[in-house]
Amino acid sequence: MSVDVKYWAQGRATGGRDGVASSEGAFELTLATPAELGGEGGAGTNPEQLFVAGYSACFLGALKFAASSEKIKIPQGSSVSGRVGIGPRSAGGFGLVVELTVDLTGLASDQAEALIQKADAICPYSNGLRGNVSVDISLV
């Protein structure tokens, strides 16, 4: 499969999970390992938080794209909330699981479910994870 790249994002991390992450001068964040993963926790963010924020935003964008192609207006205030879990895999190493919750209040549930299916096929995060990470997408 090939990709016709239209945009490259650049980022950098130093110090691992207890370091600093930045992106093209757009942001610089202090990282902190959660206590649940053996770290000190604290005020820093972690890679899973960055990932779930990016996936949620991207999936909402894919919903809007799918809706526009169907001439459907996404209700004002629509949102995608997510959770990312991390832990040891039975096959070794660590793995992720993802849960996305889509709020399209104002659309009929059958119409909303159809848009979710289309968005899941469009979203690059979904396409990159498919077959590798358990992703559960539900409608509020």
GROMACS .gro file of C-alpha atoms in nm, residues 44-131:
model
   88
   44GLY     CA    1   0.354   1.574   3.327
   45THR     CA    2   0.168   1.409   3.044
   46ASN     CA    3   0.242   1.071   2.889
   47PRO     CA    4   0.246   0.923   2.538
   48GLU     CA    5  -0.093   0.756   2.584
   49GLN     CA    6  -0.258   1.090   2.667
   50LEU     CA    7  -0.106   1.247   2.357
   51PHE     CA    8  -0.215   0.950   2.146
   52VAL     CA    9  -0.578   0.949   2.267
   53ALA     CA   10  -0.612   1.325   2.216
   54GLY     CA   11  -0.478   1.292   1.860
   55TYR     CA   12  -0.695   0.990   1.778
   56SER     CA   13  -1.009   1.157   1.917
   57ALA     CA   14  -0.948   1.475   1.715
   58CYS     CA   15  -0.865   1.280   1.400
   59PHE     CA   16  -1.172   1.057   1.434
   60LEU     CA   17  -1.400   1.360   1.473
   61GLY     CA   18  -1.241   1.505   1.160
   62ALA     CA   19  -1.311   1.178   0.978
   63LEU     CA   20  -1.674   1.192   1.099
   64LYS     CA   21  -1.708   1.544   0.960
   65PHE     CA   22  -1.554   1.435   0.630
   66ALA     CA   23  -1.788   1.134   0.607
   67ALA     CA   24  -2.089   1.350   0.692
   68SER     CA   25  -2.002   1.612   0.431
   69SER     CA   26  -1.968   1.345   0.163
   70GLU     CA   27  -2.321   1.230   0.257
   71LYS     CA   28  -2.454   1.589   0.271
   72ILE     CA   29  -2.524   1.546   0.645
   73LYS     CA   30  -2.462   1.825   0.893
   74ILE     CA   31  -2.281   1.717   1.209
   75PRO     CA   32  -2.464   1.860   1.513
   76GLN     CA   33  -2.297   2.151   1.694
   77GLY     CA   34  -2.118   2.021   2.002
   78SER     CA   35  -2.046   1.676   1.858
   79SER     CA   36  -1.743   1.516   2.019
   80VAL     CA   37  -1.524   1.210   2.041
   81SER     CA   38  -1.389   1.105   2.379
   82GLY     CA   39  -1.132   0.834   2.417
   83ARG     CA   40  -0.942   0.612   2.653
   84VAL     CA   41  -0.617   0.432   2.583
   85GLY     CA   42  -0.506   0.146   2.803
   86ILE     CA   43  -0.151   0.014   2.816
   87GLY     CA   44  -0.019  -0.302   2.974
   88PRO     CA   45   0.181  -0.619   2.926
   89ARG     CA   46   0.081  -0.841   2.631
   90SER     CA   47   0.042  -1.216   2.666
   91ALA     CA   48   0.289  -1.249   2.374
   92GLY     CA   49   0.546  -1.029   2.551
   93GLY     CA   50   0.617  -0.660   2.546
   94PHE     CA   51   0.345  -0.403   2.596
   95GLY     CA   52   0.025  -0.336   2.404
   96LEU     CA   53  -0.256  -0.085   2.377
   97VAL     CA   54  -0.634  -0.101   2.377
   98VAL     CA   55  -0.850   0.192   2.269
   99GLU     CA   56  -1.207   0.293   2.345
  100LEU     CA   57  -1.369   0.583   2.158
  101THR     CA   58  -1.709   0.723   2.251
  102VAL     CA   59  -1.882   0.932   1.986
  103ASP     CA   60  -2.145   1.192   2.076
  104LEU     CA   61  -2.357   1.290   1.776
  105THR     CA   62  -2.658   1.401   1.978
  106GLY     CA   63  -2.923   1.527   1.737
  107LEU     CA   64  -2.866   1.262   1.467
  108ALA     CA   65  -3.077   0.949   1.443
  109SER     CA   66  -2.882   0.656   1.588
  110ASP     CA   67  -2.886   0.457   1.262
  111GLN     CA   68  -2.749   0.760   1.074
  112ALA     CA   69  -2.485   0.818   1.345
  113GLU     CA   70  -2.379   0.451   1.341
  114ALA     CA   71  -2.342   0.461   0.962
  115LEU     CA   72  -2.122   0.771   0.989
  116ILE     CA   73  -1.908   0.602   1.255
  117GLN     CA   74  -1.850   0.305   1.022
  118LYS     CA   75  -1.750   0.537   0.737
  119ALA     CA   76  -1.527   0.745   0.964
  120ASP     CA   77  -1.354   0.431   1.090
  121ALA     CA   78  -1.269   0.340   0.730
  122ILE     CA   79  -1.142   0.696   0.661
  123CYS     CA   80  -0.947   0.781   0.979
  124PRO     CA   81  -0.571   0.724   0.942
  125TYR     CA   82  -0.538   0.632   1.310
  126SER     CA   83  -0.805   0.362   1.269
  127ASN     CA   84  -0.640   0.237   0.952
  128GLY     CA   85  -0.299   0.223   1.119
  129LEU     CA   86  -0.429   0.034   1.422
  130ARG     CA   87  -0.664  -0.208   1.245
  131GLY     CA   88  -0.554  -0.567   1.305
   0.00000   0.00000   0.00000
